[in-house]
Amino acid sequence: MDELRRLFHSVADHAADYRRSLPERPVGVPIDQSRLVEAFAGPLPAAPTPPEQVVAELVAAAEPGLVATAGPRYFGFVVGGALPAATAADMLAAGWDQVAFNAVTSPAAVAAEAAAGDWLKDLLGIPASASVGFVTGAQAANTAGLAAARHQVLADAGWDVERRGLLGAPSIRVLAGAERHATIDRSLRLLGLGTDVVRPVAAGPNGAIDLESLRGALRAASPGPTIVCLQAGNVNTGACDELREACELVHRHGGWVHVDGAFGLWAAASPATRHLTDGLELADSWACDGHKWLNLPYDSAFAFCARPDVHAAAMSYTASYLVGSGGAPVGADLTAESSRRARGFAVWAGLRELGRDGVAALVDRCCALARRFAEGLTAAGFEVANEVVLNQVLVGFGDDARTDRVVAAAQAEGTCWVGGTTWRGRRLMRIAVSNATTTEADVDRSIAAMVRLAAE
Ligand SMILES: *Cc1c(COP(=O)(O)O)cnc(C)c1O
């Protein structure tokens, strides 16, 4: 074998060994961060180092600080694992080192994005005519969607924001649920709108936007450029806004609807949960993650827009040396990046690996396991604080201090990893079930650990 082949083989072996260790290795790593930093630190040597030695050093330095987020008992932050074919495709993307800027820099990357984009729209019930930008995360997808929104609501008011910027522009109102994800606010900051434009709209009992409050807020905001941020999948409760009624309301007022569906949009991919996202096709833009519930490797997300021309008007650019793409916007026309990783290969591979039924089964299984958590912990005498409609479960173990203690103890103990959150003024354990390899036995083992730790 030549040297490069040996190097790649060794890395593949290492990654496979690591994946095999996931079901049994401690999930979290309570390690002293400074020791890890030290392992990587030191002056950059002046002389080159042979690649095999570099990789061996990297593995030795990183291994003690790896968190088993890809494993079956990681329930923090809606993380999700990484499907085998998708991971392998991502390795190929690095091996091929393609630039997914457009069809001139990589015809294959653009073709993969086109096919995967069609599959995604079909699975999620987004109109086939929508554009899809393959972006780094739902944060970037929210930014792209809101950039398109900003373009259109100002164009409707006779203002070209791409040319003139926001100085002197008509002011924009952004109505967003009180329980929106924090990335919405950062996107608004990055787009120069600032967070003061947000008029928070009250949420109902399970965290979905309250339609009466939205109606009132729209009346108060109009007339004038208005963007409404809806949500499929409240990051604490999993609740989805009533998209059909909300979209119809907003459109009657001439506003733009952006849906943050980072993980919750996947409810649309299963017949059992599709009703939660009923009416999603009426929105104007959507953000959805691949690296969370779809179990694609990082970084992978999708910015959909009902109007490809608006999407491209907000995001694309031209330069004298960029020729040949022509036609429909592709690749970098739809994202904030110029040179970009060919993440479409992993998306294509992950969807192909699961198939339509596999995606639905993944969603159903995670929801069933979330209900199993809720039932098991309720039976053990603890309080489930949300209505478990999707894959998110909020658990109280008594008062705030005791709940925080159980969360911290679980993180240190290593059977599973769960996060803490503050919801409606209370500290709660937040369990997100979004890994394709999680089994009932994993849930039962995690419940047993939580019950044991709560008793200590
Ligand atoms: C995770 C999440 C985001 C941010 O997604 P990233 O992929 O981390 O950028 C946005 N909105 C919601 C509802 C989320 O759950």
Short mmCIF file of C-alpha atoms and ligand atoms in Angstrom, two decimals:
data_model
loop_
_atom_site.label_atom_id
_atom_site.label_comp_id
_atom_site.label_asym_id
_atom_site.label_seq_id
_atom_site.Cartn_x
_atom_site.Cartn_y
_atom_site.Cartn_z
CA MET A 1 0.00 0.00 0.00
CA ASP A 2 1.23 3.50 -0.70
CA GLU A 3 1.54 5.96 2.14
CA LEU A 4 -1.64 7.94 1.50
CA ARG A 5 -3.69 4.77 1.32
CA ARG A 6 -2.19 3.53 4.61
CA LEU A 7 -2.94 6.86 6.24
CA PHE A 8 -6.58 6.91 5.10
CA HIS A 9 -7.04 3.28 6.11
CA SER A 10 -5.69 3.97 9.58
CA VAL A 11 -8.09 6.87 10.03
CA ALA A 12 -11.05 4.78 8.82
CA ASP A 13 -10.04 2.02 11.25
CA HIS A 14 -9.79 4.49 14.07
CA ALA A 15 -13.20 6.02 13.31
CA ALA A 16 -14.79 2.57 13.08
CA ASP A 17 -13.23 1.49 16.40
CA TYR A 18 -14.51 4.67 17.99
CA ARG A 19 -18.02 4.12 16.65
CA ARG A 20 -17.96 0.53 17.92
CA SER A 21 -17.04 1.79 21.38
CA LEU A 22 -19.98 4.21 21.57
CA PRO A 23 -22.63 1.96 23.13
CA GLU A 24 -20.45 1.23 26.16
CA ARG A 25 -18.10 4.17 26.64
CA PRO A 26 -19.03 6.77 29.30
CA VAL A 27 -21.11 9.33 27.42
CA GLY A 28 -19.80 12.54 28.94
CA VAL A 29 -16.18 13.23 29.81
CA PRO A 30 -15.73 15.15 33.05
CA ILE A 31 -12.17 16.07 32.12
CA ASP A 32 -10.03 19.00 33.08
CA GLN A 33 -10.20 21.22 29.97
CA SER A 34 -6.79 22.71 30.66
CA ARG A 35 -5.19 19.27 30.41
CA LEU A 36 -6.72 18.83 26.98
CA VAL A 37 -5.63 22.27 25.87
CA GLU A 38 -2.13 21.38 27.00
CA ALA A 39 -2.17 18.20 24.93
CA PHE A 40 -2.77 20.28 21.81
CA ALA A 41 -0.61 23.26 22.77
CA GLY A 42 3.07 24.03 22.33
CA PRO A 43 4.97 26.05 19.76
CA LEU A 44 4.35 25.19 16.11
CA PRO A 45 7.44 23.24 15.01
CA ALA A 46 9.40 24.89 12.23
CA ALA A 47 10.00 21.58 10.48
CA PRO A 48 7.32 19.47 8.78
CA THR A 49 5.99 16.34 10.51
CA PRO A 50 5.15 13.12 8.63
CA PRO A 51 1.36 12.77 8.15
CA GLU A 52 1.12 9.41 10.01
CA GLN A 53 2.77 10.97 13.03
CA VAL A 54 0.48 14.01 12.88
CA VAL A 55 -2.61 11.79 12.84
CA ALA A 56 -1.28 9.61 15.67
CA GLU A 57 -0.62 12.72 17.76
CA LEU A 58 -4.08 14.09 16.98
CA VAL A 59 -5.78 10.87 18.02
CA ALA A 60 -3.81 10.67 21.25
CA ALA A 61 -4.54 14.30 22.12
CA ALA A 62 -8.23 14.27 21.23
CA GLU A 63 -9.33 10.82 22.40
CA PRO A 64 -9.67 11.68 26.15
CA GLY A 65 -11.81 14.71 25.29
CA LEU A 66 -14.30 13.14 22.91
CA VAL A 67 -17.95 13.23 23.93
CA ALA A 68 -20.10 10.31 22.77
CA THR A 69 -22.64 12.62 21.13
CA ALA A 70 -22.92 10.14 18.25
CA GLY A 71 -23.84 7.34 20.67
CA PRO A 72 -27.24 5.97 21.68
CA ARG A 73 -27.51 7.55 25.16
CA TYR A 74 -26.65 11.16 24.41
CA PHE A 75 -29.87 13.11 25.01
CA GLY A 76 -28.54 16.66 25.22
CA PHE A 77 -29.31 19.66 22.94
CA VAL A 78 -31.17 17.71 20.18
CA VAL A 79 -27.83 16.47 18.88
CA GLY A 80 -28.44 13.30 16.82
CA GLY A 81 -25.89 10.80 15.58
CA ALA A 82 -24.33 10.23 12.19
CA LEU A 83 -25.57 7.52 9.82
CA PRO A 84 -22.90 5.17 8.40
CA ALA A 85 -23.35 5.99 4.70
CA ALA A 86 -23.64 9.70 5.44
CA THR A 87 -20.45 9.63 7.49
CA ALA A 88 -18.63 7.71 4.78
CA ALA A 89 -19.89 10.18 2.16
CA ASP A 90 -18.56 13.01 4.29
CA MET A 91 -15.18 11.29 4.40
CA LEU A 92 -15.31 11.08 0.60
CA ALA A 93 -16.21 14.76 0.39
CA ALA A 94 -12.98 15.50 2.25
CA GLY A 95 -11.06 13.03 0.10
CA TRP A 96 -12.40 14.54 -3.11
CA ASP A 97 -11.96 18.09 -1.75
CA GLN A 98 -14.67 19.52 -3.97
CA VAL A 99 -15.69 23.19 -3.97
CA ALA A 100 -19.47 23.32 -4.03
CA PHE A 101 -19.53 26.91 -5.22
CA ASN A 102 -21.35 26.12 -8.44
CA ALA A 103 -21.47 23.64 -11.34
CA VAL A 104 -18.19 24.97 -12.73
CA THR A 105 -16.20 24.25 -9.56
CA SER A 106 -17.93 20.92 -8.95
CA PRO A 107 -20.64 19.57 -11.23
CA ALA A 108 -20.97 16.50 -8.97
CA ALA A 109 -21.48 18.51 -5.78
CA VAL A 110 -24.16 20.67 -7.38
CA ALA A 111 -25.93 17.62 -8.84
CA ALA A 112 -25.93 15.90 -5.43
CA GLU A 113 -27.40 19.01 -3.79
CA ALA A 114 -30.08 19.20 -6.50
CA ALA A 115 -31.18 15.59 -6.00
CA ALA A 116 -30.97 15.72 -2.20
CA GLY A 117 -32.84 19.03 -2.19
CA ASP A 118 -35.69 17.50 -4.20
CA TRP A 119 -35.85 14.55 -1.80
CA LEU A 120 -35.88 16.85 1.22
CA LYS A 121 -38.71 18.99 -0.13
CA ASP A 122 -40.69 15.87 -0.97
CA LEU A 123 -40.16 14.32 2.49
CA LEU A 124 -41.00 17.51 4.36
CA GLY A 125 -43.92 18.60 2.20
CA ILE A 126 -42.25 21.82 1.09
CA PRO A 127 -43.34 22.95 -2.41
CA ALA A 128 -41.21 21.39 -5.16
CA SER A 129 -40.63 24.86 -6.64
CA ALA A 130 -38.78 26.07 -3.50
CA SER A 131 -35.04 26.73 -3.47
CA VAL A 132 -32.69 24.93 -1.06
CA GLY A 133 -29.46 26.33 0.28
CA PHE A 134 -27.19 23.74 1.89
CA VAL A 135 -25.85 25.61 4.92
CA THR A 136 -23.88 24.91 8.08
CA GLY A 137 -26.71 24.80 10.60
CA ALA A 138 -30.18 26.07 11.42
CA GLN A 139 -28.52 29.26 12.61
CA ALA A 140 -27.29 29.89 9.07
CA ALA A 141 -30.63 28.69 7.64
CA ASN A 142 -32.51 31.15 9.84
CA THR A 143 -30.19 33.91 8.64
CA ALA A 144 -30.76 33.03 4.98
CA GLY A 145 -34.53 32.78 5.45
CA LEU A 146 -34.70 36.07 7.29
CA ALA A 147 -32.45 37.72 4.68
CA ALA A 148 -34.96 36.66 2.02
CA ALA A 149 -37.77 37.96 4.24
CA ARG A 150 -35.97 41.28 4.72
CA HIS A 151 -35.51 41.58 0.96
CA GLN A 152 -39.15 40.98 0.15
CA VAL A 153 -40.92 43.00 2.84
CA LEU A 154 -38.72 45.99 1.99
CA ALA A 155 -39.14 45.48 -1.77
CA ASP A 156 -42.90 45.54 -1.16
CA ALA A 157 -42.35 48.91 0.52
CA GLY A 158 -40.36 50.15 -2.47
CA TRP A 159 -36.93 49.78 -0.88
CA ASP A 160 -33.96 47.86 -2.36
CA VAL A 161 -32.15 46.72 0.77
CA GLU A 162 -29.33 44.92 -1.07
CA ARG A 163 -28.34 48.20 -2.73
CA ARG A 164 -29.32 50.78 -0.16
CA GLY A 165 -28.86 48.95 3.11
CA LEU A 166 -30.96 49.69 6.15
CA LEU A 167 -30.05 53.33 6.78
CA GLY A 168 -33.22 55.28 6.05
CA ALA A 169 -35.18 52.13 5.18
CA PRO A 170 -38.81 51.70 6.26
CA SER A 171 -38.79 50.04 9.65
CA ILE A 172 -39.53 46.34 9.88
CA ARG A 173 -41.57 44.62 12.57
CA VAL A 174 -40.60 41.05 13.47
CA LEU A 175 -43.23 39.07 15.33
CA ALA A 176 -41.80 35.97 16.94
CA GLY A 177 -42.99 33.57 19.60
CA ALA A 178 -41.89 34.29 23.15
CA GLU A 179 -40.30 30.82 23.12
CA ARG A 180 -38.44 31.21 19.83
CA HIS A 181 -34.93 29.79 19.56
CA ALA A 182 -32.15 32.23 20.46
CA THR A 183 -30.61 31.87 16.99
CA ILE A 184 -33.50 33.93 15.57
CA ASP A 185 -32.27 36.90 17.58
CA ARG A 186 -28.68 36.42 16.43
CA SER A 187 -29.83 36.23 12.79
CA LEU A 188 -31.68 39.51 13.26
CA ARG A 189 -28.54 41.07 14.72
CA LEU A 190 -26.41 39.84 11.84
CA LEU A 191 -28.93 41.21 9.33
CA GLY A 192 -28.69 44.67 10.86
CA LEU A 193 -32.27 44.61 12.09
CA GLY A 194 -31.28 44.29 15.72
CA THR A 195 -33.26 42.54 18.40
CA ASP A 196 -35.37 45.57 19.32
CA VAL A 197 -37.50 44.95 16.20
CA VAL A 198 -38.87 41.80 17.83
CA ARG A 199 -42.40 41.96 19.19
CA PRO A 200 -42.61 38.78 21.27
CA VAL A 201 -45.88 36.93 20.85
CA ALA A 202 -47.19 34.98 23.83
CA ALA A 203 -46.91 31.20 23.82
CA GLY A 204 -49.67 28.78 24.77
CA PRO A 205 -49.48 26.11 27.49
CA ASN A 206 -47.02 23.81 25.69
CA GLY A 207 -44.87 26.56 24.16
CA ALA A 208 -46.48 26.97 20.74
CA ILE A 209 -47.39 30.47 19.61
CA ASP A 210 -50.79 31.68 20.82
CA LEU A 211 -52.87 32.46 17.73
CA GLU A 212 -55.06 35.08 19.42
CA SER A 213 -51.95 36.95 20.54
CA LEU A 214 -50.51 36.66 17.03
CA ARG A 215 -53.73 38.08 15.59
CA GLY A 216 -53.52 41.05 17.96
CA ALA A 217 -49.83 41.61 17.24
CA LEU A 218 -50.46 41.58 13.49
CA ARG A 219 -53.22 44.11 13.85
CA ALA A 220 -50.92 46.37 15.86
CA ALA A 221 -48.04 45.94 13.41
CA SER A 222 -49.87 46.60 10.16
CA PRO A 223 -49.65 48.23 7.85
CA GLY A 224 -45.90 48.05 7.38
CA PRO A 225 -43.14 45.57 6.53
CA THR A 226 -43.75 42.57 8.77
CA ILE A 227 -41.86 39.32 9.23
CA VAL A 228 -43.29 36.57 11.39
CA CYS A 229 -41.07 33.81 12.79
CA LEU A 230 -42.95 30.62 13.50
CA GLN A 231 -41.56 27.43 14.92
CA ALA A 232 -41.89 23.72 14.31
CA GLY A 233 -40.34 22.11 17.38
CA ASN A 234 -39.99 24.21 20.51
CA VAL A 235 -36.48 23.40 21.72
CA ASN A 236 -37.78 22.69 25.23
CA THR A 237 -41.14 21.05 24.67
CA GLY A 238 -41.14 19.96 21.02
CA ALA A 239 -44.40 21.86 20.47
CA CYS A 240 -45.15 23.06 16.93
CA ASP A 241 -46.98 26.28 16.09
CA GLU A 242 -50.28 25.92 14.28
CA LEU A 243 -48.77 26.70 10.92
CA ARG A 244 -51.85 26.63 8.70
CA GLU A 245 -53.84 29.18 10.65
CA ALA A 246 -50.80 31.28 11.47
CA CYS A 247 -49.59 31.44 7.84
CA GLU A 248 -53.05 32.38 6.59
CA LEU A 249 -53.28 35.11 9.22
CA VAL A 250 -49.88 36.57 8.39
CA HIS A 251 -50.49 36.49 4.65
CA ARG A 252 -53.80 38.30 5.06
CA HIS A 253 -51.67 41.08 6.59
CA GLY A 254 -49.13 40.92 3.77
CA GLY A 255 -46.32 39.58 5.98
CA TRP A 256 -43.59 37.02 5.37
CA VAL A 257 -43.58 33.76 7.34
CA HIS A 258 -40.30 32.15 8.28
CA VAL A 259 -40.48 28.76 10.00
CA ASP A 260 -37.66 27.65 12.26
CA GLY A 261 -38.00 23.88 12.07
CA ALA A 262 -34.45 22.93 13.02
CA PHE A 263 -35.54 19.54 14.27
CA GLY A 264 -39.35 19.73 14.46
CA LEU A 265 -39.87 20.02 10.71
CA TRP A 266 -39.01 16.30 10.56
CA ALA A 267 -42.40 15.60 12.14
CA ALA A 268 -43.67 16.15 8.59
CA ALA A 269 -41.74 13.12 7.34
CA SER A 270 -43.86 10.61 9.25
CA PRO A 271 -47.58 9.97 8.72
CA ALA A 272 -47.89 9.57 12.51
CA THR A 273 -46.69 13.11 13.32
CA ARG A 274 -47.37 14.99 10.08
CA HIS A 275 -50.46 16.65 11.57
CA LEU A 276 -48.18 18.65 13.89
CA THR A 277 -46.82 20.58 10.92
CA ASP A 278 -50.07 20.83 8.97
CA GLY A 279 -49.99 23.85 6.67
CA LEU A 280 -46.19 24.17 6.60
CA GLU A 281 -46.29 24.42 2.80
CA LEU A 282 -47.93 27.85 3.16
CA ALA A 283 -44.83 29.46 4.69
CA ASP A 284 -42.36 31.59 2.73
CA SER A 285 -39.09 30.26 4.12
CA TRP A 286 -38.02 27.36 6.31
CA ALA A 287 -34.94 26.38 8.29
CA CYS A 288 -34.22 22.73 8.99
CA ASP A 289 -31.21 20.84 10.28
CA GLY A 290 -29.70 17.70 8.80
CA HIS A 291 -27.19 17.18 11.61
CA LYS A 292 -29.84 16.89 14.31
CA TRP A 293 -32.75 14.52 13.81
CA LEU A 294 -31.79 13.28 10.34
CA ASN A 295 -28.54 11.99 11.85
CA LEU A 296 -26.18 13.51 9.31
CA PRO A 297 -22.65 14.44 10.32
CA TYR A 298 -21.87 18.08 11.14
CA ASP A 299 -22.28 20.60 9.65
CA SER A 300 -25.46 20.22 7.65
CA ALA A 301 -28.69 22.18 7.38
CA PHE A 302 -31.13 23.51 4.81
CA ALA A 303 -32.45 26.98 4.03
CA PHE A 304 -35.61 26.62 1.94
CA CYS A 305 -37.35 29.52 0.27
CA ALA A 306 -40.69 29.46 -1.55
CA ARG A 307 -39.34 32.05 -4.00
CA PRO A 308 -35.94 31.11 -5.45
CA ASP A 309 -35.61 34.57 -7.02
CA VAL A 310 -36.01 36.24 -3.62
CA HIS A 311 -33.63 33.74 -1.99
CA ALA A 312 -30.96 34.47 -4.62
CA ALA A 313 -31.60 38.22 -4.55
CA ALA A 314 -30.82 38.18 -0.83
CA MET A 315 -27.84 35.82 -0.86
CA SER A 316 -26.05 35.63 -4.22
CA TYR A 317 -23.38 37.83 -5.69
CA THR A 318 -21.67 38.14 -9.02
CA ALA A 319 -18.12 38.93 -9.92
CA SER A 320 -16.41 39.46 -13.22
CA TYR A 321 -14.49 36.18 -13.08
CA LEU A 322 -17.53 34.11 -12.13
CA VAL A 323 -19.06 32.84 -15.32
CA GLY A 324 -20.96 29.82 -16.47
CA SER A 325 -23.46 29.10 -13.72
CA GLY A 326 -26.35 30.94 -15.41
CA GLY A 327 -29.89 29.59 -15.03
CA ALA A 328 -31.40 28.67 -11.69
CA PRO A 329 -29.51 29.67 -8.54
CA VAL A 330 -27.36 26.85 -7.12
CA GLY A 331 -24.71 26.28 -4.48
CA ALA A 332 -23.24 29.53 -3.25
CA ASP A 333 -26.12 31.60 -4.71
CA LEU A 334 -28.27 30.41 -1.82
CA THR A 335 -25.90 30.60 1.16
CA ALA A 336 -23.72 33.17 2.89
CA GLU A 337 -20.60 31.26 1.88
CA SER A 338 -18.62 31.49 -1.31
CA SER A 339 -16.22 28.55 -1.40
CA ARG A 340 -18.06 25.80 0.42
CA ARG A 341 -17.73 22.18 1.48
CA ALA A 342 -19.68 19.71 -0.64
CA ARG A 343 -22.08 18.77 2.15
CA GLY A 344 -24.69 17.61 -0.38
CA PHE A 345 -22.92 14.26 -0.74
CA ALA A 346 -23.60 13.32 2.89
CA VAL A 347 -27.20 14.52 2.66
CA TRP A 348 -27.79 12.47 -0.48
CA ALA A 349 -26.16 9.40 1.12
CA GLY A 350 -28.06 9.69 4.41
CA LEU A 351 -31.43 10.00 2.70
CA ARG A 352 -30.61 7.15 0.34
CA GLU A 353 -29.48 4.98 3.25
CA LEU A 354 -32.74 5.50 5.18
CA GLY A 355 -35.20 5.75 2.32
CA ARG A 356 -38.60 7.36 2.78
CA ASP A 357 -39.76 4.66 5.20
CA GLY A 358 -36.53 4.78 7.15
CA VAL A 359 -36.85 8.52 7.76
CA ALA A 360 -40.42 8.05 9.00
CA ALA A 361 -39.35 5.12 11.18
CA LEU A 362 -36.54 7.20 12.68
CA VAL A 363 -38.98 9.95 13.64
CA ASP A 364 -41.53 7.47 15.01
CA ARG A 365 -38.94 5.53 17.00
CA CYS A 366 -37.51 8.66 18.66
CA CYS A 367 -41.02 9.87 19.56
CA ALA A 368 -41.92 6.47 21.02
CA LEU A 369 -38.68 6.45 23.05
CA ALA A 370 -39.42 9.97 24.33
CA ARG A 371 -42.83 8.73 25.50
CA ARG A 372 -41.09 5.75 27.13
CA PHE A 373 -38.87 8.20 29.06
CA ALA A 374 -41.94 10.18 30.13
CA GLU A 375 -43.84 7.08 31.23
CA GLY A 376 -40.88 5.54 33.04
CA LEU A 377 -39.97 8.69 34.94
CA THR A 378 -43.61 9.41 35.81
CA ALA A 379 -43.95 5.86 37.13
CA ALA A 380 -40.83 6.44 39.22
CA GLY A 381 -42.56 9.41 40.87
CA PHE A 382 -41.04 12.31 38.95
CA GLU A 383 -42.83 15.08 37.11
CA VAL A 384 -42.95 15.40 33.33
CA ALA A 385 -43.54 19.11 32.82
CA ASN A 386 -44.43 19.25 29.11
CA GLU A 387 -46.92 17.52 26.91
CA VAL A 388 -44.67 15.07 25.06
CA VAL A 389 -45.75 15.59 21.46
CA LEU A 390 -42.44 14.88 19.75
CA ASN A 391 -38.96 13.88 20.94
CA GLN A 392 -38.48 16.35 23.82
CA VAL A 393 -39.18 15.56 27.48
CA LEU A 394 -38.89 18.00 30.40
CA VAL A 395 -38.52 16.43 33.83
CA GLY A 396 -38.64 17.90 37.32
CA PHE A 397 -37.08 15.96 40.19
CA GLY A 398 -38.57 18.06 42.99
CA ASP A 399 -37.32 21.60 43.49
CA ASP A 400 -34.90 23.43 41.15
CA ALA A 401 -31.83 22.61 43.24
CA ARG A 402 -32.61 18.89 43.32
CA THR A 403 -33.26 18.82 39.56
CA ASP A 404 -29.95 20.58 38.91
CA ARG A 405 -28.22 18.07 41.18
CA VAL A 406 -29.69 15.11 39.30
CA VAL A 407 -28.69 16.63 35.93
CA ALA A 408 -25.14 17.29 37.13
CA ALA A 409 -24.88 13.82 38.67
CA ALA A 410 -26.11 12.19 35.45
CA GLN A 411 -23.58 14.12 33.39
CA ALA A 412 -20.76 13.07 35.71
CA GLU A 413 -21.86 9.44 36.04
CA GLY A 414 -21.70 8.71 32.32
CA THR A 415 -24.54 6.27 31.61
CA CYS A 416 -26.25 8.96 29.59
CA TRP A 417 -25.98 12.70 29.00
CA VAL A 418 -28.86 15.08 29.56
CA GLY A 419 -28.95 18.84 29.84
CA GLY A 420 -30.69 21.23 32.17
CA THR A 421 -32.95 24.05 31.05
CA THR A 422 -35.07 26.84 32.44
CA TRP A 423 -38.66 26.70 31.21
CA ARG A 424 -41.43 28.90 32.58
CA GLY A 425 -39.19 29.94 35.44
CA ARG A 426 -38.31 26.42 36.53
CA ARG A 427 -35.15 24.36 36.29
CA LEU A 428 -35.83 21.11 34.46
CA MET A 429 -33.95 18.20 32.96
CA ARG A 430 -34.32 18.25 29.19
CA ILE A 431 -34.21 14.93 27.35
CA ALA A 432 -34.00 15.00 23.55
CA VAL A 433 -34.25 11.66 21.77
CA SER A 434 -32.81 12.12 18.30
CA ASN A 435 -30.24 9.39 17.69
CA ALA A 436 -30.89 6.71 15.08
CA THR A 437 -29.23 4.01 17.19
CA THR A 438 -31.06 4.55 20.50
CA THR A 439 -33.00 1.49 21.69
CA GLU A 440 -35.61 0.82 24.38
CA ALA A 441 -32.84 -0.80 26.43
CA ASP A 442 -30.85 2.47 26.23
CA VAL A 443 -33.84 4.40 27.55
CA ASP A 444 -34.49 1.91 30.35
CA ARG A 445 -30.83 1.95 31.37
CA SER A 446 -30.84 5.76 31.41
CA ILE A 447 -34.05 5.90 33.47
CA ALA A 448 -32.54 3.46 35.97
CA ALA A 449 -29.45 5.65 36.31
CA MET A 450 -31.56 8.80 36.81
CA VAL A 451 -33.73 7.09 39.45
CA ARG A 452 -30.62 5.83 41.25
CA LEU A 453 -28.93 9.23 41.18
CA ALA A 454 -32.10 11.05 42.30
CA ALA A 455 -32.27 8.77 45.36
CA GLU A 456 -28.69 9.55 46.42
C1 LIG B 1 -30.73 23.72 17.21
C2 LIG B 1 -31.73 24.74 16.85
C3 LIG B 1 -31.35 25.88 16.12
C4 LIG B 1 -29.93 26.16 15.76
O1 LIG B 1 -29.45 25.15 14.95
P1 LIG B 1 -27.89 24.93 14.67
O2 LIG B 1 -27.89 23.75 13.78
O3 LIG B 1 -27.27 24.69 16.00
O4 LIG B 1 -27.37 26.16 14.03
C5 LIG B 1 -32.35 26.75 15.76
N1 LIG B 1 -33.62 26.55 16.10
C6 LIG B 1 -34.02 25.47 16.81
C7 LIG B 1 -35.47 25.29 17.14
C8 LIG B 1 -33.08 24.53 17.20
O5 LIG B 1 -33.46 23.45 17.89
#
